[in-house]
PDB file of C-alpha atoms in Angstrom:
ATOM      1  CA  MET A  58     -15.624  62.015  -1.405  1.00 49.00           C
ATOM      2  CA  GLY A  59     -12.380  60.657  -2.741  1.00 49.00           C
ATOM      3  CA  ARG A  60     -11.552  58.997   0.568  1.00 51.00           C
ATOM      4  CA  LYS A  61     -14.773  57.008   0.742  1.00 51.00           C
ATOM      5  CA  ARG A  62     -14.144  55.537  -2.690  1.00 54.00           C
ATOM      6  CA  SER A  63     -10.623  54.440  -1.832  1.00 60.00           C
ATOM      7  CA  ARG A  64     -11.816  52.798   1.392  1.00 68.00           C
ATOM      8  CA  THR A  65     -14.553  50.990  -0.489  1.00 71.00           C
ATOM      9  CA  TRP A  66     -12.043  49.753  -3.035  1.00 70.00           C
ATOM     10  CA  LYS A  67      -9.715  48.679  -0.221  1.00 72.00           C
ATOM     11  CA  TYR A  68     -12.509  46.596   1.234  1.00 72.00           C
ATOM     12  CA  ILE A  69     -13.279  45.086  -2.164  1.00 76.00           C
ATOM     13  CA  TYR A  70      -9.588  44.225  -2.722  1.00 71.00           C
ATOM     14  CA  PHE A  71      -9.396  42.781   0.767  1.00 73.00           C
ATOM     15  CA  LEU A  72     -12.515  40.692   0.136  1.00 72.00           C
ATOM     16  CA  PHE A  73     -11.191  39.561  -3.237  1.00 70.00           C
ATOM     17  CA  THR A  74      -7.835  38.581  -1.699  1.00 78.00           C
ATOM     18  CA  GLY A  75      -9.614  36.684   1.070  1.00 71.00           C
ATOM     19  CA  LEU A  76     -11.705  34.752  -1.446  1.00 68.00           C
ATOM     20  CA  ILE A  77      -8.613  33.767  -3.423  1.00 74.00           C
ATOM     21  CA  SER A  78      -6.854  32.658  -0.223  1.00 71.00           C
ATOM     22  CA  LEU A  79      -9.899  30.661   0.829  1.00 66.00           C
ATOM     23  CA  PHE A  80     -10.050  28.992  -2.594  1.00 68.00           C
ATOM     24  CA  LEU A  81      -6.361  28.034  -2.532  1.00 65.00           C
ATOM     25  CA  THR A  82      -6.610  26.741   1.035  1.00 66.00           C
ATOM     26  CA  GLY A  83      -9.634  24.683   0.043  1.00 61.00           C
ATOM     27  CA  CYS A  84      -7.643  23.083  -2.796  1.00 56.00           C
ATOM     28  CA  VAL A  85      -4.816  22.140  -0.423  1.00 56.00           C
ATOM     29  CA  ILE A  86      -7.228  20.760   2.150  1.00 68.00           C
ATOM     30  CA  SER A  87      -9.117  18.709  -0.436  1.00 63.00           C
ATOM     31  CA  GLU A  88      -5.813  17.267  -1.696  1.00 70.00           C
ATOM     32  CA  ASN A  89      -4.840  16.289   1.859  1.00 71.00           C
ATOM     33  CA  ILE A  90      -8.251  14.696   2.433  1.00 77.00           C
ATOM     34  CA  LYS A  91      -7.794  12.684  -0.753  1.00 71.00           C
ATOM     35  CA  LYS A  92      -4.397  11.395   0.459  1.00 74.00           C
ATOM     36  CA  ILE A  93      -5.860  10.488   3.857  1.00 78.00           C
ATOM     37  CA  GLN A  94      -8.673   8.554   2.172  1.00 80.00           C
ATOM     38  CA  GLU A  95      -6.173   6.674  -0.021  1.00 79.00           C
ATOM     39  CA  ASP A  96      -4.081   5.800   3.050  1.00 85.00           C
ATOM     40  CA  LYS A  97      -7.189   4.631   4.873  1.00 90.00           C
ATOM     41  CA  GLU A  98      -8.163   2.486   1.898  1.00 93.00           C
ATOM     42  CA  ALA A  99      -4.645   1.005   1.683  1.00 93.00           C
ATOM     43  CA  TYR A 100      -4.668   0.109   5.390  1.00 95.00           C
ATOM     44  CA  GLY A 101      -8.116  -1.461   4.947  1.00 95.00           C
ATOM     45  CA  HIS A 102      -6.767  -3.703   2.189  1.00 96.00           C
ATOM     46  CA  LEU A 103      -3.751  -4.543   4.368  1.00 96.00           C
ATOM     47  CA  LEU A 104      -5.999  -5.658   7.227  1.00 97.00           C
ATOM     48  CA  ARG A 105      -8.057  -7.787   4.832  1.00 97.00           C
ATOM     49  CA  ALA A 106      -4.852  -9.306   3.454  1.00 97.00           C
ATOM     50  CA  LYS A 107      -3.661 -10.262   6.925  1.00 96.00           C
ATOM     51  CA  ASP A 108      -7.034 -11.784   7.776  1.00 97.00           C
ATOM     52  CA  LEU A 109      -7.112 -13.780   4.533  1.00 97.00           C
ATOM     53  CA  LEU A 110      -3.575 -15.035   5.169  1.00 96.00           C
ATOM     54  CA  ALA A 111      -4.526 -16.097   8.684  1.00 96.00           C
ATOM     55  CA  HIS A 112      -7.393 -18.130   7.205  1.00 97.00           C
ATOM     56  CA  GLY A 113      -5.175 -19.768   4.561  1.00 96.00           C
ATOM     57  CA  ASP A 114      -6.509 -17.826   1.553  1.00 97.00           C
ATOM     58  CA  TYR A 115      -3.099 -17.118  -0.005  1.00 98.00           C
ATOM     59  CA  GLU A 116      -4.395 -15.976  -3.392  1.00 98.00           C
ATOM     60  CA  GLY A 117      -6.876 -13.576  -1.798  1.00 98.00           C
ATOM     61  CA  SER A 118      -4.159 -12.226   0.475  1.00 97.00           C
ATOM     62  CA  LEU A 119      -1.807 -11.734  -2.476  1.00 98.00           C
ATOM     63  CA  LYS A 120      -4.533  -9.838  -4.323  1.00 98.00           C
ATOM     64  CA  GLU A 121      -5.193  -7.528  -1.349  1.00 97.00           C
ATOM     65  CA  ASN A 122      -1.473  -6.924  -0.754  1.00 97.00           C
ATOM     66  CA  ARG A 123      -1.018  -5.992  -4.416  1.00 97.00           C
ATOM     67  CA  LYS A 124      -3.856  -3.477  -4.044  1.00 96.00           C
ATOM     68  CA  VAL A 125      -1.965  -1.961  -1.110  1.00 96.00           C
ATOM     69  CA  LEU A 126       1.139  -1.663  -3.291  1.00 96.00           C
ATOM     70  CA  SER A 127      -0.792   0.140  -6.009  1.00 94.00           C
ATOM     71  CA  LEU A 128      -2.484   2.514  -3.540  1.00 92.00           C
ATOM     72  CA  ALA A 129       0.483   3.248  -1.279  1.00 90.00           C
ATOM     73  CA  ASP A 130       2.903   4.178  -4.070  1.00 83.00           C
ATOM     74  CA  ASN A 131       6.254   3.524  -2.331  1.00 88.00           C
ATOM     75  CA  LYS A 132       5.262   4.761   1.094  1.00 92.00           C
ATOM     76  CA  PRO A 133       3.921   2.898   4.117  1.00 92.00           C
ATOM     77  CA  PRO A 134       2.022   0.549   4.267  1.00 95.00           C
ATOM     78  CA  ALA A 135       3.647  -0.672   1.037  1.00 96.00           C
ATOM     79  CA  ASP A 136       6.544  -2.002   3.133  1.00 97.00           C
ATOM     80  CA  GLU A 137       4.172  -4.294   5.041  1.00 97.00           C
ATOM     81  CA  ALA A 138       2.548  -5.426   1.800  1.00 97.00           C
ATOM     82  CA  LEU A 139       5.948  -6.320   0.325  1.00 98.00           C
ATOM     83  CA  PHE A 140       6.844  -8.266   3.463  1.00 98.00           C
ATOM     84  CA  ASN A 141       3.502 -10.101   3.413  1.00 97.00           C
ATOM     85  CA  ILE A 142       3.884 -11.042  -0.261  1.00 98.00           C
ATOM     86  CA  GLY A 143       7.378 -12.347   0.438  1.00 98.00           C
ATOM     87  CA  LEU A 144       5.980 -14.336   3.329  1.00 97.00           C
ATOM     88  CA  ILE A 145       3.208 -15.833   1.202  1.00 97.00           C
ATOM     89  CA  TYR A 146       5.603 -16.946  -1.552  1.00 97.00           C
ATOM     90  CA  SER A 147       7.752 -18.729   1.026  1.00 96.00           C
ATOM     91  CA  HIS A 148       4.869 -20.111   3.101  1.00 96.00           C
ATOM     92  CA  TYR A 149       4.863 -23.898   3.509  1.00 95.00           C
ATOM     93  CA  GLY A 150       1.099 -24.075   2.943  1.00 95.00           C
ATOM     94  CA  TYR A 151       1.078 -22.138  -0.318  1.00 96.00           C
ATOM     95  CA  GLN A 152       0.809 -24.559  -3.253  1.00 96.00           C
ATOM     96  CA  LYS A 153       2.519 -22.125  -5.663  1.00 96.00           C
ATOM     97  CA  LYS A 154       5.472 -21.557  -3.351  1.00 95.00           C
ATOM     98  CA  ASP A 155       8.325 -19.726  -5.113  1.00 96.00           C
ATOM     99  CA  TYR A 156      11.422 -18.896  -3.086  1.00 95.00           C
ATOM    100  CA  LYS A 157      12.963 -16.783  -5.855  1.00 96.00           C
ATOM    101  CA  GLU A 158       9.851 -14.628  -6.041  1.00 97.00           C
ATOM    102  CA  SER A 159       9.852 -14.342  -2.267  1.00 97.00           C
ATOM    103  CA  LEU A 160      13.488 -13.218  -2.353  1.00 98.00           C
ATOM    104  CA  ASN A 161      12.614 -10.540  -4.925  1.00 97.00           C
ATOM    105  CA  PHE A 162       9.957  -9.030  -2.663  1.00 98.00           C
ATOM    106  CA  TYR A 163      12.176  -9.079   0.418  1.00 98.00           C
ATOM    107  CA  ARG A 164      15.018  -7.458  -1.538  1.00 98.00           C
ATOM    108  CA  ARG A 165      12.643  -4.810  -2.850  1.00 97.00           C
ATOM    109  CA  LEU A 166      11.556  -4.071   0.728  1.00 97.00           C
ATOM    110  CA  VAL A 167      15.167  -3.656   1.854  1.00 98.00           C
ATOM    111  CA  ARG A 168      15.980  -1.473  -1.163  1.00 97.00           C
ATOM    112  CA  ASP A 169      12.886   0.755  -1.230  1.00 96.00           C
ATOM    113  CA  PHE A 170      12.240   1.068   2.536  1.00 97.00           C
ATOM    114  CA  PRO A 171      15.608   1.080   4.326  1.00 96.00           C
ATOM    115  CA  GLY A 172      14.065   2.728   7.399  1.00 95.00           C
ATOM    116  CA  SER A 173      11.225   0.258   7.793  1.00 96.00           C
ATOM    117  CA  PRO A 174      11.093  -1.793  10.982  1.00 96.00           C
ATOM    118  CA  LEU A 175      10.543  -4.855   8.763  1.00 97.00           C
ATOM    119  CA  VAL A 176      13.968  -4.587   7.096  1.00 97.00           C
ATOM    120  CA  VAL A 177      15.714  -6.652   9.783  1.00 97.00           C
ATOM    121  CA  GLN A 178      13.219  -9.502   9.398  1.00 97.00           C
ATOM    122  CA  ALA A 179      13.414  -9.242   5.610  1.00 97.00           C
ATOM    123  CA  LYS A 180      17.218  -9.543   5.736  1.00 98.00           C
ATOM    124  CA  ILE A 181      16.882 -12.673   7.896  1.00 97.00           C
ATOM    125  CA  TRP A 182      14.444 -14.164   5.382  1.00 97.00           C
ATOM    126  CA  ILE A 183      16.799 -13.261   2.533  1.00 97.00           C
ATOM    127  CA  GLY A 184      19.606 -15.166   4.253  1.00 97.00           C
ATOM    128  CA  VAL A 185      17.453 -18.212   4.910  1.00 97.00           C
ATOM    129  CA  LEU A 186      16.014 -18.300   1.397  1.00 97.00           C
ATOM    130  CA  GLU A 187      19.438 -17.886  -0.199  1.00 97.00           C
ATOM    131  CA  VAL A 188      20.658 -20.926   1.755  1.00 96.00           C
ATOM    132  CA  ILE A 189      17.602 -22.899   0.605  1.00 94.00           C
ATOM    133  CA  GLU A 190      18.211 -21.906  -3.032  1.00 93.00           C
ATOM    134  CA  LYS A 191      21.912 -22.870  -2.790  1.00 95.00           C
ATOM    135  CA  THR A 192      20.944 -26.206  -1.247  1.00 95.00           C
ATOM    136  CA  LYS A 193      18.516 -26.839  -4.106  1.00 91.00           C
ATOM    137  CA  GLN A 194      21.256 -26.079  -6.598  1.00 92.00           C
ATOM    138  CA  VAL A 195      23.661 -28.486  -4.856  1.00 93.00           C
ATOM    139  CA  ASP A 196      20.959 -31.183  -4.876  1.00 91.00           C
ATOM    140  CA  ILE A 197      20.475 -30.692  -8.622  1.00 92.00           C
ATOM    141  CA  GLU A 198      24.225 -30.947  -9.223  1.00 93.00           C
ATOM    142  CA  ILE A 199      24.403 -34.141  -7.129  1.00 93.00           C
ATOM    143  CA  GLU A 200      21.564 -35.694  -9.130  1.00 93.00           C
ATOM    144  CA  GLU A 201      23.311 -34.792 -12.390  1.00 93.00           C
ATOM    145  CA  LYS A 202      26.555 -36.372 -11.158  1.00 92.00           C
ATOM    146  CA  LYS A 203      24.666 -39.520 -10.137  1.00 91.00           C
ATOM    147  CA  LYS A 204      23.162 -39.761 -13.639  1.00 91.00           C
ATOM    148  CA  GLU A 205      26.598 -39.349 -15.228  1.00 91.00           C
ATOM    149  CA  LEU A 206      28.094 -42.057 -13.014  1.00 89.00           C
ATOM    150  CA  SER A 207      25.275 -44.527 -13.653  1.00 88.00           C
ATOM    151  CA  ARG A 208      25.777 -44.362 -17.448  1.00 78.00           C
TER     152      ARG A 208
END
């Protein structure tokens, strides 16, 4: 009689252990599903941002790229969103063009995502924009000198 009880309790313990394992596995799986859904949502916003940029809607594209940044949380596709924002701020068609802001986003891409395939392009843009900013500064200095000489 004693043996039957111990076997029954063994089965109950085994069942209880299995239920706990199943519960913990379910928590891990649900967390992974949540991350996959967030990644899918971020990539959806990235695609919308690229489409809006292609159609000349710079503000809409900026908004979508910023959503990607908030969803991706310093992992891809945040690198693409940073690159796109830098591109928008330096785009010739964007009325609110701001080369300094563009430089900030490219530098952030290089700093936060050193392994990204976009780093090489970002470094090229950084070089070009730095030359443009230096040229602007020289132009300002020339204008100031002209004003001084004309007085």
